[in-house]
mmCIF file of C-alpha atoms in Angstrom:
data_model
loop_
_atom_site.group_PDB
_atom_site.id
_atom_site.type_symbol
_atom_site.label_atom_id
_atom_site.label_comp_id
_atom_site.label_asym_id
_atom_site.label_seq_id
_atom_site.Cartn_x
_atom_site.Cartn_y
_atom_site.Cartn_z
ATOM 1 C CA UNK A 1 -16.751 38.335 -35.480
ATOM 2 C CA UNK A 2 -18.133 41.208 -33.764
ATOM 3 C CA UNK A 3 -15.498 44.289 -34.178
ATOM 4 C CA UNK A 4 -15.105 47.556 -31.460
ATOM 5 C CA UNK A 5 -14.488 50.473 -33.807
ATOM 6 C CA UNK A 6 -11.281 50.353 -35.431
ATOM 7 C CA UNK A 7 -9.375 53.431 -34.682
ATOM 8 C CA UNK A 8 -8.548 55.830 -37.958
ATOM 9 C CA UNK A 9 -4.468 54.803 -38.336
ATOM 10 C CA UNK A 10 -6.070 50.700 -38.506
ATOM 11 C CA UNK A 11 -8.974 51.908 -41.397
ATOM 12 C CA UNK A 12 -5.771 53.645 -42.211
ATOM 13 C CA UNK A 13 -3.883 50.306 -42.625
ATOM 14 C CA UNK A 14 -6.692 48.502 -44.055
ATOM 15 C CA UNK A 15 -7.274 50.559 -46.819
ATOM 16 C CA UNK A 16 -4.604 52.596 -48.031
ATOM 17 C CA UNK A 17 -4.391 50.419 -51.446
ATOM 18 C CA UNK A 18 -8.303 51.844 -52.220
ATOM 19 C CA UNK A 19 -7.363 55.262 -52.469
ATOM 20 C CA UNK A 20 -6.840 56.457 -56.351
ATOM 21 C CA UNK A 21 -4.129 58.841 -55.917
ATOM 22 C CA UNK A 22 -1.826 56.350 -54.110
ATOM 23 C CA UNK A 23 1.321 55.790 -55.771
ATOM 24 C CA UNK A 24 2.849 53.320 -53.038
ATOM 25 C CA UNK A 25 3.551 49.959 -53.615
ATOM 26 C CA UNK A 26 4.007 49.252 -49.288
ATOM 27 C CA UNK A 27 2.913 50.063 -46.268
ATOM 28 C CA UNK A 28 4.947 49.628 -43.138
ATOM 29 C CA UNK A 29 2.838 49.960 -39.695
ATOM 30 C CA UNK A 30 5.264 50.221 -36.415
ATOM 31 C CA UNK A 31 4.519 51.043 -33.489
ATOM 32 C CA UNK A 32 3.139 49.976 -29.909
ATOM 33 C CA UNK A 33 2.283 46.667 -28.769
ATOM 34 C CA UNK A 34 -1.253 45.870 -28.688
ATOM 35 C CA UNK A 35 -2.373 48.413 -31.088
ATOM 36 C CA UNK A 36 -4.176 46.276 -33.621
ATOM 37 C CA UNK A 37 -1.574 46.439 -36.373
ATOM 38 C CA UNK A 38 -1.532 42.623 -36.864
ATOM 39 C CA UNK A 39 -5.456 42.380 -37.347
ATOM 40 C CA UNK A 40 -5.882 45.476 -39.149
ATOM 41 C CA UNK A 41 -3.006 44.761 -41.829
ATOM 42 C CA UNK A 42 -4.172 40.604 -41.771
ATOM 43 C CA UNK A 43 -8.225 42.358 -42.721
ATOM 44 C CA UNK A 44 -5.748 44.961 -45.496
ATOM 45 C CA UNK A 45 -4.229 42.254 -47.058
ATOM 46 C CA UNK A 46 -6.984 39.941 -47.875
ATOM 47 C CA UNK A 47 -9.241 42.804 -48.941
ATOM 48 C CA UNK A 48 -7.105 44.161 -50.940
ATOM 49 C CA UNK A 49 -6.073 40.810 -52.239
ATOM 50 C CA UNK A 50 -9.067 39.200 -52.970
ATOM 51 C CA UNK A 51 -10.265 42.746 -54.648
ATOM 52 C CA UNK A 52 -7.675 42.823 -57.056
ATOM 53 C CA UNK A 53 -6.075 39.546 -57.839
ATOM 54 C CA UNK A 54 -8.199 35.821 -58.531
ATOM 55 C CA UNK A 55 -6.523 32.797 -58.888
ATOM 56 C CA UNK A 56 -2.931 33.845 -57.604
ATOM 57 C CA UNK A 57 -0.484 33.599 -55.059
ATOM 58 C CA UNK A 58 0.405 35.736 -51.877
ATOM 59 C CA UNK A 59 2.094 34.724 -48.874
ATOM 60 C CA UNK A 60 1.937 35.607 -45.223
ATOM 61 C CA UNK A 61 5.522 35.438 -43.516
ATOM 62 C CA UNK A 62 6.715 35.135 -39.946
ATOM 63 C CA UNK A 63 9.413 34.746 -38.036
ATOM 64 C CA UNK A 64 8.436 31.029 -37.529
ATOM 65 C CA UNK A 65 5.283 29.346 -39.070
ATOM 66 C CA UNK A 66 4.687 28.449 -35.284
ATOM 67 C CA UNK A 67 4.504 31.771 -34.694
ATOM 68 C CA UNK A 68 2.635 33.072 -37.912
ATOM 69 C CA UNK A 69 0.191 30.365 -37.044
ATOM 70 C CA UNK A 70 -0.514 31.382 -33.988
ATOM 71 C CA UNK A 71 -0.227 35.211 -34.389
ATOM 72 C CA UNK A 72 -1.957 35.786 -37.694
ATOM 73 C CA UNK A 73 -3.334 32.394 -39.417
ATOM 74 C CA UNK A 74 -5.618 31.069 -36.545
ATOM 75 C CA UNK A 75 -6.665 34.555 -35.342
ATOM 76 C CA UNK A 76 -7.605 35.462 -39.354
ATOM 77 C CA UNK A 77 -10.062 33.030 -39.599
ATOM 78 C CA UNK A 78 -11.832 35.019 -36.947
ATOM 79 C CA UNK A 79 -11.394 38.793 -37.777
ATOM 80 C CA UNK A 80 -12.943 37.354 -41.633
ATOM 81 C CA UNK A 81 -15.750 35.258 -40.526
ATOM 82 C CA UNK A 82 -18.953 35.673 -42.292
ATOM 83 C CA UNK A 83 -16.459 37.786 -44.451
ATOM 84 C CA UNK A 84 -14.293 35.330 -46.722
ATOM 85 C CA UNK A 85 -14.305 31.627 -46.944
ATOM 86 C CA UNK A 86 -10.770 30.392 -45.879
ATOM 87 C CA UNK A 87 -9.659 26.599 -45.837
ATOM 88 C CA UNK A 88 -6.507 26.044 -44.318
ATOM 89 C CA UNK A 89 -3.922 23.149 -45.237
ATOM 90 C CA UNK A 90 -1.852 23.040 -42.187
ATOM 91 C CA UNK A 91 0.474 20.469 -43.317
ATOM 92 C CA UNK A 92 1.540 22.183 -46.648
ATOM 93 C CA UNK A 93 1.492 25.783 -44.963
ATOM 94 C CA UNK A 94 -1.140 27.333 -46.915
ATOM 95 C CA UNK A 95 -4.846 28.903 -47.536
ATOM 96 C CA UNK A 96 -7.201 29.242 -49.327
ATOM 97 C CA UNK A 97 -9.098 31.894 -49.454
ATOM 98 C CA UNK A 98 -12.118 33.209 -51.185
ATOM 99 C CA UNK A 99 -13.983 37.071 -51.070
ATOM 100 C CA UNK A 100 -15.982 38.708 -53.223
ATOM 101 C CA UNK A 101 -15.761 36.223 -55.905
ATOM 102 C CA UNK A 102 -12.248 35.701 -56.188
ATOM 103 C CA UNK A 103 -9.913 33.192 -54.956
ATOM 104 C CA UNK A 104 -6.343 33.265 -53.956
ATOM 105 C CA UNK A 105 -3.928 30.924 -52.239
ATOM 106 C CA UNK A 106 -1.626 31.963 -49.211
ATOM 107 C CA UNK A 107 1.410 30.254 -48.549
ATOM 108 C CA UNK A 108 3.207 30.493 -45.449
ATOM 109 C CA UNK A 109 7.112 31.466 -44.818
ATOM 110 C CA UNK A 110 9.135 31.412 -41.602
ATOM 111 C CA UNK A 111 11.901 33.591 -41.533
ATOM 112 C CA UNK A 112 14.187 32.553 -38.720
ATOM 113 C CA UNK A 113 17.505 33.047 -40.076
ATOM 114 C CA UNK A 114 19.593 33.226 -43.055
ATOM 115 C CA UNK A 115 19.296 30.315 -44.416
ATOM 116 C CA UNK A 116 15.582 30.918 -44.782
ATOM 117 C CA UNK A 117 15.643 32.837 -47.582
ATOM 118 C CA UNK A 118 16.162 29.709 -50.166
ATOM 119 C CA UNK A 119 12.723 28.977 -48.821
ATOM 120 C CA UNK A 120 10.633 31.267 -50.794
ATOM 121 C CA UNK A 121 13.293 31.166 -53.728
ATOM 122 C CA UNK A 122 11.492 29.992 -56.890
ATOM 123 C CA UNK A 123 7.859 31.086 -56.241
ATOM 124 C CA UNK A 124 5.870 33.871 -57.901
ATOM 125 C CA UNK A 125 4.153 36.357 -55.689
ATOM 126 C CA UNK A 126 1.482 38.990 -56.112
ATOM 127 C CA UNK A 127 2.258 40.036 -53.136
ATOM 128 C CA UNK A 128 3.414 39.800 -49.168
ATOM 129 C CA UNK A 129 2.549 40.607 -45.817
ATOM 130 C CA UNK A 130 5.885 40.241 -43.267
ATOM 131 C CA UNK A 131 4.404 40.033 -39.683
ATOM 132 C CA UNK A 132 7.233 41.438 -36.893
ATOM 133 C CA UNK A 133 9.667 42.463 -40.631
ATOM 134 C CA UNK A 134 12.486 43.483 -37.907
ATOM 135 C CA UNK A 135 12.690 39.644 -36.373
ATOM 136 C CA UNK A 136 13.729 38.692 -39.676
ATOM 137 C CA UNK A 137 16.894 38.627 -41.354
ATOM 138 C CA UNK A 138 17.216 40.958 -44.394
ATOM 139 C CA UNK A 139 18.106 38.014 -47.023
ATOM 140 C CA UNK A 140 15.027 36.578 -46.512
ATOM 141 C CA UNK A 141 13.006 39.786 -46.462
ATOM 142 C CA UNK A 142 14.392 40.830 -49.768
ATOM 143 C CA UNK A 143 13.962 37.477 -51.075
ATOM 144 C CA UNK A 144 10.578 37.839 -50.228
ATOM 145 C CA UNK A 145 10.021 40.806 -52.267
ATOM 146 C CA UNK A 146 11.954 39.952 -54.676
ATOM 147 C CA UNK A 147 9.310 37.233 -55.528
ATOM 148 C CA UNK A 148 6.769 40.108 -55.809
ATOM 149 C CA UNK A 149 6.594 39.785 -59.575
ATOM 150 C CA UNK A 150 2.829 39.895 -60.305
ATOM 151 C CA UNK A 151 1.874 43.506 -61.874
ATOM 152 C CA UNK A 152 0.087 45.478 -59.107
ATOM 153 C CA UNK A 153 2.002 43.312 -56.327
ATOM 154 C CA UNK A 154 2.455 45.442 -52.744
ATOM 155 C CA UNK A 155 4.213 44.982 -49.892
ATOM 156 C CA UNK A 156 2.794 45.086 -45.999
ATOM 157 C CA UNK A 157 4.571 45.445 -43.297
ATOM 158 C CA UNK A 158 4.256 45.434 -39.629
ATOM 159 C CA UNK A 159 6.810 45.580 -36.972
ATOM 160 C CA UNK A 160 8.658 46.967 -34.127
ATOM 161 C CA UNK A 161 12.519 47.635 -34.892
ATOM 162 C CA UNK A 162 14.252 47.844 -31.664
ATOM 163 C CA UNK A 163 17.054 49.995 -32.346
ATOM 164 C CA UNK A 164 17.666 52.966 -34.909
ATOM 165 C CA UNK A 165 20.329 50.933 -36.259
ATOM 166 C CA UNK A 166 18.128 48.145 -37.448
ATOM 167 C CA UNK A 167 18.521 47.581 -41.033
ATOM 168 C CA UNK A 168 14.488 47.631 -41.491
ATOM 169 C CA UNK A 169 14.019 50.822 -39.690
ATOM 170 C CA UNK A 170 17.272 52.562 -41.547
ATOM 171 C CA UNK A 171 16.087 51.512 -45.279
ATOM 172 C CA UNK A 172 12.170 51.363 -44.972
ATOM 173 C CA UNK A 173 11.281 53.961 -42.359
ATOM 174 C CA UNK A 174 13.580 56.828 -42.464
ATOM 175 C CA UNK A 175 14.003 56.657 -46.411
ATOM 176 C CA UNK A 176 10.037 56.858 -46.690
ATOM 177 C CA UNK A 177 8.950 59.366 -48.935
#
């Protein structure tokens, strides 16, 4: 896929995990609609995936798989063509996906409500990208991370709290170091 130049906060995004000196084990990226946080975190997290990990497991969550589908799975297989090799098992929810010699599989988690969190229960994670975090409920978020277990895992996050009182923006943004 032919790219526009990404602006510096999405190289930003993409490639904070390269960077020696980092210390952080997330990123979160809010802001406006339409500003490329989706692709440039999706690009981030397979990068960064496929550079450090072979043979694990990651997932990609959503608020629905409908909507992870449609808002980061089918778009993905764009922004990385010519780039990775990804083969996609729609009816088991997850990918395959190969770069730079390695290979990784992606499952993927809706988080709609509550009960969603005994969903990703059980599973071991090297890591997890949450796509709109503040449309999903906190169990299931923390479950999520909480199945981060793989030394090196990270966290990526994008998303648009709507009020200062969401739980996201209170523990994750304002307590940022």
């Amino acid at each position: 896929m032919m790219y526009e130049k990404f602006s510096p906060k999405q190289v930003q995004s993409m490639s904070w995990w390269m960077d020696s000196k980092n210390r952080y084990d997330a990123i979160v990226c809010d802001g406006s609609v339409r500003s490329g946080k989706t692709m440039s975190m999706t690009i981030g997290f397979v990068m960064w995936s496929c550079h450090n990990f072979d043979g694990e497991t990651f997932a990609f969550c959503g608020k629905t798989i409908d909507s992870l589908k449609r808002n980061v799975i089918n778009p993905m297989t764009k922004w990385l063509e010519g780039v990775a090799t990804i083969k996609v098992n729609w009816s088991r929810n997850f990918a395959e996906i190969s770069m730079m010699g390695h290979s990784n599989r992606y499952y993927f988690f809706g988080g709609k409500d509550e009960s969603s969190a005994s969903l990703i229960q059980g599973i071991t994670l090297a890591g997890v990208l949450l796509d709109e975090t503040a449309l999903m409920p906190r169990s299931f978020v923390e479950q999520a991370l909480a199945r981060c277990s793989v030394s090196g895992a990270k966290f990526w996050f994008n998303c648009n709290p709507d009020s200062p009182y969401h739980w996201f923006y209170r523990e994750w943004i304002l307590k940022h170091e």
